[in-house]
Short mmCIF file of C-alpha atoms in Angstrom, two decimals:
data_model
loop_
_atom_site.label_atom_id
_atom_site.label_comp_id
_atom_site.label_asym_id
_atom_site.label_seq_id
_atom_site.Cartn_x
_atom_site.Cartn_y
_atom_site.Cartn_z
CA MET A 1 0.00 0.00 0.00
CA ALA A 2 1.65 3.23 -1.15
CA LYS A 3 1.50 6.29 1.05
CA LYS A 4 -0.24 9.28 -0.44
CA LYS A 5 1.07 12.77 0.04
CA LEU A 6 -1.28 15.00 2.00
CA LYS A 7 -3.10 17.54 -0.14
CA LEU A 8 -3.21 21.11 1.08
CA PRO A 9 -6.29 23.27 0.56
CA LEU A 10 -5.89 26.01 -2.03
CA VAL A 11 -6.07 28.80 0.56
CA TYR A 12 -3.12 27.35 2.47
CA GLN A 13 -0.88 26.91 -0.57
CA PRO A 14 0.49 30.50 -0.61
CA VAL A 15 1.22 30.26 3.11
CA GLY A 16 2.92 26.92 2.55
CA PHE A 17 4.98 28.40 -0.27
CA VAL A 18 6.23 31.29 1.87
CA LEU A 19 6.96 28.97 4.78
CA GLY A 20 8.82 26.60 2.45
CA TRP A 21 10.92 29.42 1.04
CA ALA A 22 11.72 30.76 4.52
CA GLY A 23 12.48 27.26 5.75
CA GLY A 24 14.85 26.65 2.86
CA ALA A 25 16.70 29.88 3.60
CA LEU A 26 16.89 28.98 7.29
CA ALA A 27 18.11 25.47 6.49
CA GLY A 28 20.81 26.89 4.21
CA LEU A 29 22.07 29.16 6.99
CA ALA A 30 21.98 26.28 9.48
CA PHE A 31 23.90 24.02 7.10
CA ARG A 32 26.61 26.59 6.45
CA ALA A 33 27.04 27.19 10.19
CA THR A 34 27.08 23.45 10.89
CA TRP A 35 29.60 22.76 8.14
CA LYS A 36 31.86 25.51 9.44
CA ALA A 37 31.66 24.01 12.95
CA ILE A 38 32.35 20.46 11.69
CA ARG A 39 35.09 21.11 9.13
CA HIS A 40 36.22 24.70 9.90
CA GLU A 41 35.62 25.61 6.24
CA ASP A 42 33.42 28.39 4.87
CA GLU A 43 32.21 26.35 1.89
CA ALA A 44 30.99 22.77 1.76
CA PRO A 45 32.38 20.64 -1.06
CA GLU A 46 30.46 20.38 -4.30
CA PRO A 47 29.83 16.88 -5.71
CA LEU A 48 31.93 17.58 -8.80
CA ASP A 49 34.89 19.13 -6.96
CA GLU A 50 37.77 16.95 -8.18
CA ASN A 51 39.98 18.01 -5.27
CA ARG A 52 37.65 16.52 -2.64
CA ARG A 53 37.38 12.91 -1.59
CA TRP A 54 34.25 10.77 -1.63
CA GLY A 55 33.95 10.87 2.17
CA GLU A 56 33.90 14.67 2.28
CA ILE A 57 31.30 14.88 -0.48
CA LEU A 58 29.02 12.27 1.09
CA LEU A 59 29.38 13.74 4.59
CA ALA A 60 28.37 17.16 3.29
CA ALA A 61 25.38 15.69 1.45
CA ALA A 62 24.24 13.69 4.49
CA VAL A 63 24.51 16.65 6.86
CA GLN A 64 22.76 18.96 4.42
CA GLY A 65 19.95 16.47 3.78
CA ALA A 66 19.37 15.88 7.47
CA ILE A 67 19.27 19.59 8.26
CA PHE A 68 16.91 20.35 5.38
CA ALA A 69 14.55 17.52 6.36
CA VAL A 70 14.41 18.59 10.00
CA VAL A 71 13.91 22.28 9.20
CA ARG A 72 11.25 21.52 6.57
CA SER A 73 9.33 19.30 8.97
CA ALA A 74 9.57 21.86 11.77
CA VAL A 75 8.44 24.73 9.53
CA ASP A 76 5.57 22.70 8.02
CA ARG A 77 4.36 21.58 11.44
CA ALA A 78 4.66 25.06 12.97
CA GLY A 79 2.76 26.59 10.05
CA ALA A 80 -0.04 24.03 10.24
CA THR A 81 -0.30 24.49 14.00
CA ALA A 82 -0.48 28.27 13.61
CA VAL A 83 -3.20 27.96 10.98
CA GLU A 84 -5.19 25.59 13.16
CA ARG A 85 -4.92 27.93 16.14
CA SER A 86 -5.93 30.97 14.12
CA ILE A 87 -8.85 29.56 12.09
CA GLY A 88 -9.64 26.32 13.92
CA VAL A 89 -9.01 23.99 10.97
CA TRP A 90 -6.00 21.80 10.26
CA PRO A 91 -4.71 22.91 6.82
CA ALA A 92 -4.11 19.45 5.35
CA LYS A 93 -6.84 17.12 4.18
CA ALA A 94 -6.94 13.78 5.95
CA ARG A 95 -5.05 11.02 4.20
CA ASP A 96 -7.19 8.21 2.83
CA ASP A 97 -5.16 4.99 3.17
CA ARG A 98 -7.82 2.78 1.62
CA ASP A 99 -6.62 3.41 -1.97
#
C-alpha cells in the first residue's frame, strides 16, 4: 500500500509556499554554520569538486539532507499548527489509506 502525500487546501498553498521558502533559507544558513563548525571551512564541497574525496562529499550531502529535512518538517508543522490555532481547521486534508 503506497503512502499518499497529503493535499493542502488552495487557501493554504500561498502560506505553505512562503513557509517553504523561509524554511529553505533557514536550512541553508543552518547548514553553512554546521559545516563551518564540523570542518572549519566556509564552503561545503560540491559533488563535482575533483579536489575533494568521496567521504567529504558524502558527509556534506548527508549533513545537508538531514538539516533540510528537520527544518522543513519543523516549519511545516509550525505553520499548520499556527493555521489551526488561528482559524480552527487543520490545513491538510486527511489522508485516505484505503486506496
